[in-house]
Short mmCIF file of C-alpha atoms in Angstrom, two decimals:
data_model
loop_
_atom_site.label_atom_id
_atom_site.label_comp_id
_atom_site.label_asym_id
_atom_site.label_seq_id
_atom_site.Cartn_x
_atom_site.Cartn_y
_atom_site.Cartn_z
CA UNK A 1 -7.63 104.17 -104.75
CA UNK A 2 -4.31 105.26 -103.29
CA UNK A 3 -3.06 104.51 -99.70
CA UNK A 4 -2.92 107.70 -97.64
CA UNK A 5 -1.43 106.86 -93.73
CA UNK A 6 -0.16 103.34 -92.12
CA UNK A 7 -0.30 102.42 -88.46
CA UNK A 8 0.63 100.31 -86.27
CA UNK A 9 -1.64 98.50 -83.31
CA UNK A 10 -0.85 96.13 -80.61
CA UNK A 11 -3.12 94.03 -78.64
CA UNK A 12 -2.55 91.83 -75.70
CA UNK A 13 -1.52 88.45 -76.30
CA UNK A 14 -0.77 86.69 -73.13
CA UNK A 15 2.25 85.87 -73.86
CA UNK A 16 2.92 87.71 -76.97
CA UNK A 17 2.16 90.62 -78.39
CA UNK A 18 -0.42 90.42 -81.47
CA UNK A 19 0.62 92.73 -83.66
CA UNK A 20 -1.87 94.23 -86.66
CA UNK A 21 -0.59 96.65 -89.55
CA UNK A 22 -3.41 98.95 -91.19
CA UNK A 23 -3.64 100.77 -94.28
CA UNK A 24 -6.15 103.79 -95.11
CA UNK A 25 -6.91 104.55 -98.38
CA UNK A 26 -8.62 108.07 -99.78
CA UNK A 27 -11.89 105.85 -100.90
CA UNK A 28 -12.46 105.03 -96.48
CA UNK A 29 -11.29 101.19 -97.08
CA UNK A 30 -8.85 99.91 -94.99
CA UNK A 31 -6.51 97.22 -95.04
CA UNK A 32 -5.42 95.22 -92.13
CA UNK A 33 -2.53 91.96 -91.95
CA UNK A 34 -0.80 90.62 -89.09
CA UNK A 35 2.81 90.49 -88.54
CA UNK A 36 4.99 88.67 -85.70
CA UNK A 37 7.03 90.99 -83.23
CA UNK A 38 9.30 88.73 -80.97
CA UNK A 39 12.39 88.27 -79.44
CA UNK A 40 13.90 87.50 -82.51
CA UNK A 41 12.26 90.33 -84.48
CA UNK A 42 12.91 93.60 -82.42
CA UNK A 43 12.20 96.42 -84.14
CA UNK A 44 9.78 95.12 -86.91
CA UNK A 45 6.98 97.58 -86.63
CA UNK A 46 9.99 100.26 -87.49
CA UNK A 47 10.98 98.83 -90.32
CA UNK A 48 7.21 98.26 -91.65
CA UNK A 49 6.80 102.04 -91.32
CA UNK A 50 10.13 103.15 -92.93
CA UNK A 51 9.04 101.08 -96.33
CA UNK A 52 5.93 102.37 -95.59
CA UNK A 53 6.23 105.65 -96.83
CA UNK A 54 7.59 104.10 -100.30
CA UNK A 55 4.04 102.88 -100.62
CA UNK A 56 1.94 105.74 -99.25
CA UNK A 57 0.26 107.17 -102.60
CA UNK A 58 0.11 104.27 -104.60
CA UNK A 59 -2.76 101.98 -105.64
CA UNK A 60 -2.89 98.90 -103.14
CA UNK A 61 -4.60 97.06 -105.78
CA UNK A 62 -1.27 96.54 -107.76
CA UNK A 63 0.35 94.49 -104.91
CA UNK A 64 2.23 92.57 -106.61
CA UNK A 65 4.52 95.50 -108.16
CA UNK A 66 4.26 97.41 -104.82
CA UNK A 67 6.12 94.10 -103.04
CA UNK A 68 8.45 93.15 -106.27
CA UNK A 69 9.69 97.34 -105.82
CA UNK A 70 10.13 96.69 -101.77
CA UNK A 71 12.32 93.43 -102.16
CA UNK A 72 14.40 94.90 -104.87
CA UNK A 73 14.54 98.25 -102.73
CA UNK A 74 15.78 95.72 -99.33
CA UNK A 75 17.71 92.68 -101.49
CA UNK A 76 21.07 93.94 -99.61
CA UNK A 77 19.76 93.33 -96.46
CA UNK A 78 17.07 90.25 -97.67
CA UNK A 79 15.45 87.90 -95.29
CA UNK A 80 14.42 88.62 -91.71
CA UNK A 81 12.81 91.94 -90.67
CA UNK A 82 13.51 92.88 -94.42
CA UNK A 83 11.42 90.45 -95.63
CA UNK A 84 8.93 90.33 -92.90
CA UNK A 85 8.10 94.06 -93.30
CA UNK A 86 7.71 94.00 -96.93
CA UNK A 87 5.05 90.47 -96.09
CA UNK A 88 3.05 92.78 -93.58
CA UNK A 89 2.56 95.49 -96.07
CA UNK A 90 1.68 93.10 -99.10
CA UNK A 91 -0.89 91.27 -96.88
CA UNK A 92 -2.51 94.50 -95.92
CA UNK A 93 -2.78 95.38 -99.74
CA UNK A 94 -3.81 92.15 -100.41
CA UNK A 95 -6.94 92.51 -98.13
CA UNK A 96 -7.79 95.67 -99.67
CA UNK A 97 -7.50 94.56 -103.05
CA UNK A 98 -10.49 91.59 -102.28
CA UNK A 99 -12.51 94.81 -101.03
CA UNK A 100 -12.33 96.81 -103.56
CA UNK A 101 -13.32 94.01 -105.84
CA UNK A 102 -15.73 92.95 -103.00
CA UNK A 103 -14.42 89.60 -103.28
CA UNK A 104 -12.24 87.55 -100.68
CA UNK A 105 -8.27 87.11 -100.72
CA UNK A 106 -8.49 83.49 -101.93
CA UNK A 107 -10.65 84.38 -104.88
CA UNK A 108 -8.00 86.80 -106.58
CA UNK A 109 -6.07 83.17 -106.78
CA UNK A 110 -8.85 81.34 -108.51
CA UNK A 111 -11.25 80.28 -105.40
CA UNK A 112 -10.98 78.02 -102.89
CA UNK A 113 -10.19 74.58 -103.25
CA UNK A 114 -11.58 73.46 -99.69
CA UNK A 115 -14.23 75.23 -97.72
CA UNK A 116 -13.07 74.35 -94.25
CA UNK A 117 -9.11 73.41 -93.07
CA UNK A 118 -8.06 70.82 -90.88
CA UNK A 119 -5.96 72.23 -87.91
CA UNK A 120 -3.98 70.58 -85.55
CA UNK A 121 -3.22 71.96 -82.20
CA UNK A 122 0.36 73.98 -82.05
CA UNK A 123 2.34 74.05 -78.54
CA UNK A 124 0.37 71.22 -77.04
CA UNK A 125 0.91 71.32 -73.13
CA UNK A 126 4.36 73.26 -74.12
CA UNK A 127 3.57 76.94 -72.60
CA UNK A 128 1.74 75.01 -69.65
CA UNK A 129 4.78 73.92 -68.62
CA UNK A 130 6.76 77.44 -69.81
CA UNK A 131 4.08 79.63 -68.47
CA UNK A 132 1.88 77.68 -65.78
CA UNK A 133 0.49 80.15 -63.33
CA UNK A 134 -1.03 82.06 -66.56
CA UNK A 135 -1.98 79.30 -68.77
CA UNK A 136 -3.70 78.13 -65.29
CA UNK A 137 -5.16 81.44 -63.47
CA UNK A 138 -5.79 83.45 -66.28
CA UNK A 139 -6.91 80.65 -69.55
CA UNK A 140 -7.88 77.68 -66.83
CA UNK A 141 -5.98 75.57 -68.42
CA UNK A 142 -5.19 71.88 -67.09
CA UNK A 143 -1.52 72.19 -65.20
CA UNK A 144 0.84 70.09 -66.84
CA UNK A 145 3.28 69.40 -63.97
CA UNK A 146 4.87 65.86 -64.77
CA UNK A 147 4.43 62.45 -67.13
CA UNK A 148 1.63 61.75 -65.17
CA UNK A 149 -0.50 64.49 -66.76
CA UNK A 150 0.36 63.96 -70.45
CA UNK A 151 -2.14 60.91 -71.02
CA UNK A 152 -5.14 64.04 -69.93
CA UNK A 153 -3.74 66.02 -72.00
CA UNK A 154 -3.57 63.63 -75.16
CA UNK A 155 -7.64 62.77 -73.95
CA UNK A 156 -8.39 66.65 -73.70
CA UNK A 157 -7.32 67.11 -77.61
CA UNK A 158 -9.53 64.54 -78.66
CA UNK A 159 -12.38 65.71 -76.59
CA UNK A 160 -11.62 69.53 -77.84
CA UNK A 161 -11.87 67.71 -81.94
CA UNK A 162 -8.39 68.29 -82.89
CA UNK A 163 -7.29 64.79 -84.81
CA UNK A 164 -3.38 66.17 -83.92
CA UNK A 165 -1.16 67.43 -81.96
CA UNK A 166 2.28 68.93 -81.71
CA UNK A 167 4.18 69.39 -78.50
CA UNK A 168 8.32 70.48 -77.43
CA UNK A 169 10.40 68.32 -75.94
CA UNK A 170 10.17 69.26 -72.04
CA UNK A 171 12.00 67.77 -69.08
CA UNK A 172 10.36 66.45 -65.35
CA UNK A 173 13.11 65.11 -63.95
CA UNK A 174 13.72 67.33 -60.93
CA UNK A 175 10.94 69.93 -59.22
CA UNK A 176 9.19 72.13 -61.68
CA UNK A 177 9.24 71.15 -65.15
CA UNK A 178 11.08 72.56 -68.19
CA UNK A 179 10.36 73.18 -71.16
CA UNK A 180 13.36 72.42 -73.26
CA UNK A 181 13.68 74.28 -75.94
CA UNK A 182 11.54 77.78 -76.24
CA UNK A 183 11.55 78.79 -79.94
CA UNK A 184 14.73 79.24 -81.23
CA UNK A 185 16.76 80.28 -78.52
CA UNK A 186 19.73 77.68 -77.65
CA UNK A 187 16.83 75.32 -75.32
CA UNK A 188 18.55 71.84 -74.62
CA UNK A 189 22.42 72.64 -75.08
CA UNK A 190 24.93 75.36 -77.37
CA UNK A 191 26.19 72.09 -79.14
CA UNK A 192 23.33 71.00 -80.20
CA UNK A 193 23.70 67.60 -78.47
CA UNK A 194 21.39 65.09 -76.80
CA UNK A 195 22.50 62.83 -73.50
CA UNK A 196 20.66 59.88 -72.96
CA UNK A 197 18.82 60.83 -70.04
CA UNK A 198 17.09 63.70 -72.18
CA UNK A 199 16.30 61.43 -74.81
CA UNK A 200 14.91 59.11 -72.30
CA UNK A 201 12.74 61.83 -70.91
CA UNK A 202 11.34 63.15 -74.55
CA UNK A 203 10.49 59.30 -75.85
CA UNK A 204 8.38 59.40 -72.25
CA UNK A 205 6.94 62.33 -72.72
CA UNK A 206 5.82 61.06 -76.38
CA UNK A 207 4.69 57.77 -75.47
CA UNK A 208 2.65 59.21 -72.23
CA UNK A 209 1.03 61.92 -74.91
CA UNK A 210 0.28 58.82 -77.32
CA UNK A 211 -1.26 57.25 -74.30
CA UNK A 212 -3.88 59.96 -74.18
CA UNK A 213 -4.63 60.59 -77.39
CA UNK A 214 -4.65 56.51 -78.39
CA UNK A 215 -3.47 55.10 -81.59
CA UNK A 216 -5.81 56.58 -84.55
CA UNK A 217 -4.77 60.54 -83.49
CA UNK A 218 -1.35 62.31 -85.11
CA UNK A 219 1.22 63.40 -82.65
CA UNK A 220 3.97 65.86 -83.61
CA UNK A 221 6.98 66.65 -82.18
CA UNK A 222 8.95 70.37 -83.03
CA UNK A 223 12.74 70.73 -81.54
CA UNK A 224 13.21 73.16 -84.10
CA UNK A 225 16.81 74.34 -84.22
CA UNK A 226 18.40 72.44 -80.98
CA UNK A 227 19.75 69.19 -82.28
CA UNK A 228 22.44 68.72 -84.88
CA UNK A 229 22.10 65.87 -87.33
CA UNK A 230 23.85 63.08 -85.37
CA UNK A 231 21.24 63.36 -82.75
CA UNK A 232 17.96 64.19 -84.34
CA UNK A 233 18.92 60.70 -85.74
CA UNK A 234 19.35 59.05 -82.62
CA UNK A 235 15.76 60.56 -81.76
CA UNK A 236 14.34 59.86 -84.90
CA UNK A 237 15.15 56.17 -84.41
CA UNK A 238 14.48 56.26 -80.16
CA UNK A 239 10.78 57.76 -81.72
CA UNK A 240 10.17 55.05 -84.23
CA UNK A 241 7.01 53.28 -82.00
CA UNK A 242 5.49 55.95 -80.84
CA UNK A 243 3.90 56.68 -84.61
CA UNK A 244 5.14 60.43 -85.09
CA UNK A 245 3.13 62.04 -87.84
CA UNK A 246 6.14 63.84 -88.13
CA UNK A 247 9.52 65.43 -86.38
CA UNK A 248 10.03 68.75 -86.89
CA UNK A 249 13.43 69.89 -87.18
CA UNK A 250 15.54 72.84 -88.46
CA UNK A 251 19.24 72.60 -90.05
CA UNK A 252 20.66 75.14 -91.90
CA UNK A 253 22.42 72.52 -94.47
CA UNK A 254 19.96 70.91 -96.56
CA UNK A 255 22.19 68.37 -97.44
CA UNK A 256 22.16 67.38 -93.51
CA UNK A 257 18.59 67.23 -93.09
CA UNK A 258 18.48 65.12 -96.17
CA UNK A 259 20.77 62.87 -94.77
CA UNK A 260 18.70 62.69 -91.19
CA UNK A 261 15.39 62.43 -93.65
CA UNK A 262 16.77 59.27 -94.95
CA UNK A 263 18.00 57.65 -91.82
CA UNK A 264 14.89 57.91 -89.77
CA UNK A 265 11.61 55.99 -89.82
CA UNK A 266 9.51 58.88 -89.39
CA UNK A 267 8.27 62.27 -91.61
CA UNK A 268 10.50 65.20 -91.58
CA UNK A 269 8.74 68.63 -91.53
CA UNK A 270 10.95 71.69 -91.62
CA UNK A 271 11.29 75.33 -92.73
CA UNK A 272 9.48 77.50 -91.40
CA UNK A 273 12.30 80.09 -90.39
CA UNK A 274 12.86 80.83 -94.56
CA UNK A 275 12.13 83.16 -96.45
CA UNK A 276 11.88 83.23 -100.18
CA UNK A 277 11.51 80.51 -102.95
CA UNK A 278 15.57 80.87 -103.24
CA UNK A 279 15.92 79.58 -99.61
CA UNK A 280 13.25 76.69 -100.25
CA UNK A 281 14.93 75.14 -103.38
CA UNK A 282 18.01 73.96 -102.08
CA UNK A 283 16.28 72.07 -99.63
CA UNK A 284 13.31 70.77 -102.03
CA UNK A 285 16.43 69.89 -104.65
CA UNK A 286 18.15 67.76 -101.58
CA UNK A 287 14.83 66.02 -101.18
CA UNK A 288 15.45 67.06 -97.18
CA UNK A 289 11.56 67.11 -96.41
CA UNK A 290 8.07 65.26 -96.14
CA UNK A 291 6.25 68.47 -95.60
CA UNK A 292 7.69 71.85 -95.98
CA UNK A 293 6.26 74.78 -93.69
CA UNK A 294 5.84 77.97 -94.84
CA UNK A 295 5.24 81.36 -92.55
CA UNK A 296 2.39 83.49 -94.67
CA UNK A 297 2.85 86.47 -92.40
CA UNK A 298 7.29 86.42 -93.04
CA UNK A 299 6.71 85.77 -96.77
CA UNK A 300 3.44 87.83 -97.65
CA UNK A 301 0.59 84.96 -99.12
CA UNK A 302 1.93 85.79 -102.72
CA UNK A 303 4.78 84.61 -102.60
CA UNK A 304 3.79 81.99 -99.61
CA UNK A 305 1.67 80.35 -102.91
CA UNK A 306 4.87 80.70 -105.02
CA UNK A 307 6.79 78.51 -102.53
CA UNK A 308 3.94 76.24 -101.79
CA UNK A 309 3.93 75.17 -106.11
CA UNK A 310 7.33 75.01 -106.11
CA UNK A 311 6.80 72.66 -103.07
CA UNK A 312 3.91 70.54 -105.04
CA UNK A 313 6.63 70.34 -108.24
CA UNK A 314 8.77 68.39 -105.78
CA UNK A 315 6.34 66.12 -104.65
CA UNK A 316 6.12 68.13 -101.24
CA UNK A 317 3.07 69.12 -99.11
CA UNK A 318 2.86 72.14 -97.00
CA UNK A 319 1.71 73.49 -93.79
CA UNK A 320 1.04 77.20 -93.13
CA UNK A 321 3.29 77.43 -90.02
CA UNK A 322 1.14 80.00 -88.05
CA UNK A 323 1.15 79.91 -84.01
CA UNK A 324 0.18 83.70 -84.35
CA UNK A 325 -3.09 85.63 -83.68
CA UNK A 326 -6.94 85.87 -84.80
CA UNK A 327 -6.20 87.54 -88.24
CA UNK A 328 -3.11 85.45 -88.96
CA UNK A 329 -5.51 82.49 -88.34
CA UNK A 330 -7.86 83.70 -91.03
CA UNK A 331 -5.15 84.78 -93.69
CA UNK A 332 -3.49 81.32 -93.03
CA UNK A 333 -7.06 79.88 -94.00
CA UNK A 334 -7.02 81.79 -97.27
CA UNK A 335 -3.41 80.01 -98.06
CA UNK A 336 -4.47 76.77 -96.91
CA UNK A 337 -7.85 77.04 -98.87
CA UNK A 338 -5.96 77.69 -102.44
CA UNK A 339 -2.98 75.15 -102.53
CA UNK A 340 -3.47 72.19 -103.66
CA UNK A 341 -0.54 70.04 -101.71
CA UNK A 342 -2.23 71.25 -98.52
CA UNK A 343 -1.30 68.86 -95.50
CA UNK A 344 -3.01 70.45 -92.40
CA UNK A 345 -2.87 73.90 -90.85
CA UNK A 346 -1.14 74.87 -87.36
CA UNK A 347 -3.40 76.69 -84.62
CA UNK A 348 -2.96 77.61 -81.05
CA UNK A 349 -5.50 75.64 -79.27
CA UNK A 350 -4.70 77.47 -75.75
CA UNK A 351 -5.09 81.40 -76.37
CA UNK A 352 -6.47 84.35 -74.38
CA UNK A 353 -10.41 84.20 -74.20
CA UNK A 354 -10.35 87.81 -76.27
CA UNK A 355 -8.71 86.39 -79.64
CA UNK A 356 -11.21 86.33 -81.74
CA UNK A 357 -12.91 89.13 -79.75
CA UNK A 358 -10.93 91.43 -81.46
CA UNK A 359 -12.19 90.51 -84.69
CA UNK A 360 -15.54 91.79 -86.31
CA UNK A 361 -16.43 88.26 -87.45
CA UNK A 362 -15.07 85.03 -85.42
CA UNK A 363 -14.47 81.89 -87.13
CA UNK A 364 -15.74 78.94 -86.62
CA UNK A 365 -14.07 76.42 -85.48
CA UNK A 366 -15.67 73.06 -84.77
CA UNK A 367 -14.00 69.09 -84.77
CA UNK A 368 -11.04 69.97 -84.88
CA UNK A 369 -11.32 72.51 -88.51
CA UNK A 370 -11.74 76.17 -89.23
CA UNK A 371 -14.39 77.23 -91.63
CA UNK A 372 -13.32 79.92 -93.96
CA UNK A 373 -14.86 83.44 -93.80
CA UNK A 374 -17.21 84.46 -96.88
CA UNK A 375 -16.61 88.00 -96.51
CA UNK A 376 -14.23 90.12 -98.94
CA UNK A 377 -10.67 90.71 -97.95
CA UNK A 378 -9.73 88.22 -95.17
CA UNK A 379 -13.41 88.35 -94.69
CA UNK A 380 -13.47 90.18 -91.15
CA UNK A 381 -11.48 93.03 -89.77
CA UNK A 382 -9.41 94.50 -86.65
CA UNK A 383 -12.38 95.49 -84.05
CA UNK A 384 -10.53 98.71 -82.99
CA UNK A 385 -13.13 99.22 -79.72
CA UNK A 386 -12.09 96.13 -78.81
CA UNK A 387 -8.13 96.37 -79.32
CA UNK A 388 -8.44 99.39 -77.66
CA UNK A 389 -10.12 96.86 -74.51
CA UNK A 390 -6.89 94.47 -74.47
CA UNK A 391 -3.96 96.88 -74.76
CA UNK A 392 -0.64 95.32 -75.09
CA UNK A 393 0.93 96.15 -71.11
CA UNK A 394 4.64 95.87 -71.90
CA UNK A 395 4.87 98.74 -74.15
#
C-alpha cells in the first residue's frame, strides 16, 4: 500500500470551519483525520500539504516512522502549525492502517479499555452569549442574555444527560452580554488582571449555573490564558463554594501554576495549548496539575498516548481536549477508550444540525456518553456528498 495524492476539504461549521485531511492510497483505501484551522492557526492546510509530499509514496501502515521522519524534518521550527501538520497526517495514516488490518484505531494499541466515554459539555452557554442571533435562529438554542438565564441553562444540561459542564467567564453588567475571554485572544485585560467587579460577576455567573444544574452535577470553569497567577488565586479562593470540578487555566511557567495549584481549594486542569511530551514534563515534574489535557488532533493520537502515560506515571489523569468536529469526536473516543488515567472527554453540546451528517456512521450519544464506533479505522468516514451539501462560505 503506498499513499498516492492528499487533499484538503472544508465543511461548514457555524462558527468554524471543520477541516478534514484525506489520503488515497493505490489499493482504493482512504484515510481521513481532522485538523483545527483558526485564528491562531492560519495557514495550516499549507503546511499539511508541503510535508505532504514527503509522505506521498510511502506505506501509511508504518506511521510511526513516517511521523518520527516529519518531526525530525520540522524540529527547527517545532510546535504549532509544525506540529499540528505532522498530527493531521499521522492521524490520517493511522486510520488507514486499522483498514488495512480491518481492525479499528484503538485496537492497534491493545483494545479498548471502556466501550462508551463520559463527555461533558464544552462552551456551555459561552458562544450563546458570543454568537446569539446564530446559536438562536439557526441551532434554536435557548438565548442566554443575563444571570437570570443561567439556572435554565444548568437544568437544560441535565435534561440533555450531560453529568458536566464547562462554561467562560462572561460579563452582564451593562446591555448585551460579553463573553470575556474568546479562546486565547487577550479576553478580560493585556495584564492579565482581575478587578473586583469582574470577579464579582464570574462567582455569579458560577453560582447561578450551579443553581441549575443542583449540587450532584460537575461544573467547570476555562479562562484559559487571561489571568496571571496572583489572580487565578484570588478566583480560585472567590470559587471555593460553588464546588468547581475544576478551573481551567493556562500559564506558561509551570512553576506558577504549581504555585496557584497549591493555593486554591479547587482542581487545576491545564495544557491543552502543548505540544509534545517535552512540553508536558516540566509541568508534570512541578506537580502544576489535577488533570492534564491533551489536543489528539495538535499531537497526532500516538504520541497523544505517549503524553497521556507519562501523565498516569505522575499520578495525573487526562482529558482529550477536543471542542472540534464529528471525526475529531470519534478519534478523541479512540484516545479516551485506550488510556487508562482517563478522566472524562470534552464535546460541543451546541453544534450545527449537519455534524454528524457528514459522517457515514453517527455516533451515539445517549446520557450524557458517546459509544465508540465498531468499524475499522475511526470506524466511519468523511461523507463527501454530504460535505459537498455544507460548503465552508468564507473561503
Amino acid at each position: 500500500m503506498r499513499i498516492q495524492s492528499m487533499d484538503i476539504f472544508r465543511a461548514d461549521g457555524g462558527w468554524r470551519p471543520l477541516s478534514f485531511l484525506r489520503l488515497r492510497t493505490d489499493t482504493g483505501l482512504t484515510g481521513w483525520s481532522e485538523f483545527a484551522e483558526s485564528v491562531w492557526a492560519p495557514g495550516l492546510a499549507d503546511v499539511i500539504l508541503a510535508l505532504g509530499t514527503r509522505v506521498v509514496g510511502s506505506d501509511p501502515r508504518v506511521w510511526a516512522k513516517l511521523s518520527a521522519d516529519l518531526h525530525a524534518l520540522t524540529q527547527f521550527t517545532a510546535g504549532g502549525l509544525s506540529h499540528q501538520a505532522v498530527a493531521a497526517i499521522e492521524n490520517a495514516c493511522l486510520d488507514l492502517a486499522g483498514k488495512a488490518l480491518g481492525v479499528p484505531v484503538y485496537q492497534l494499541f491493545g483494545g479498548p479499555l471502556r466501550q462508551d466515554i463520559e463527555l461533558y459539555w464544552s462552551h456551555c452557554g459561552s458562544f450563546r452569549v458570543r454568537d446569539p442571533d446564530f446559536f438562536s435562529r439557526v441551532l434554536g438554542c435557548s438565548p442566554v442574555r443575563g444571570l437570570v438565564d443561567l439556572p435554565a441553562l444548568g437544568r437544560e444540561a441535565g435534561q440533555r444527560g450531560y453529568g458536566t459542564v464547562k462554561t467562560n467567564p462572561m460579563a452582564f453588567d451593562d446591555g448585551a452580554p460579553v463573553l470575556l475571554n474568546p479562546g486565547f485572544a487577550p479576553g478580560l485585560a493585556h495584564g492579565r488582571t482581575l478587578d473586583g467587579r469582574t470577579l464579582a460577576g464570574i462567582v455569579a455567573q458560577c453560582r447561578a449555573l450551579r443553581d441549575g444544574l443542583g449540587p450532584d452535577r460537575g461544573l467547570m470553569l476555562d479562562v484559559n490564558f487571561s489571568l496571571h497567577p496572583g489572580a487565578l488565586r484570588r478566583l480560585g479562593r472567590a470559587l471555593a463554594d460553588v464546588g468547581l470540578t475544576w478551573l481551567e487555566a493556562d500559564l506558561a511557567s509551570p512553576e506558577a501554576l504549581a504555585a496557584v495549584r497549591s493555593a486554591v481549594p479547587v482542581p487545576i486542569a491545564s495544557l491543552e495549548s502543548l505540544h509534545g511530551r517535552r512540553a508536558y514534563r516540566p509541568y508534570f515534574e512541578a506537580g502544576a496539575v489535577d488533570v492534564a489535557v491533551i489536543d489528539v488532533l495538535w499531537n497526532g493520537l500516538g504520541e497523544s498516548l505517549r503524553i497521556a502515560a507519562l501523565a498516569e506515571s505522575h499520578e495525573v489523569n487526562v482529558a482529550p481536549h477536543n471542542f472540534y468536529g464529528p471525526l475529531a469526536d470519534l478519534m478523541a473516543a479512540h484516545f479516551s477508550a485506550v488510556v487508562p488515567n482517563l478522566e472524562i472527554m470534552e464535546i460541543e453540546g451546541d453544534d450545527v444540525p449537519w455534524k454528524y451528517e457528514l459522517l457515514t456512521q453517527a455516533p451515539v450519544r445517549r446520557d450524557g456518553r458517546l459509544a465508540i464506533l465498531q468499524g475499522p479505522g475511526w470506524g466511519a468516514e468523511i461523507d463527501e456528498k454530504v460535505l459537498a451539501a455544507h460548503p465552508w462560505p468564507r473561503g
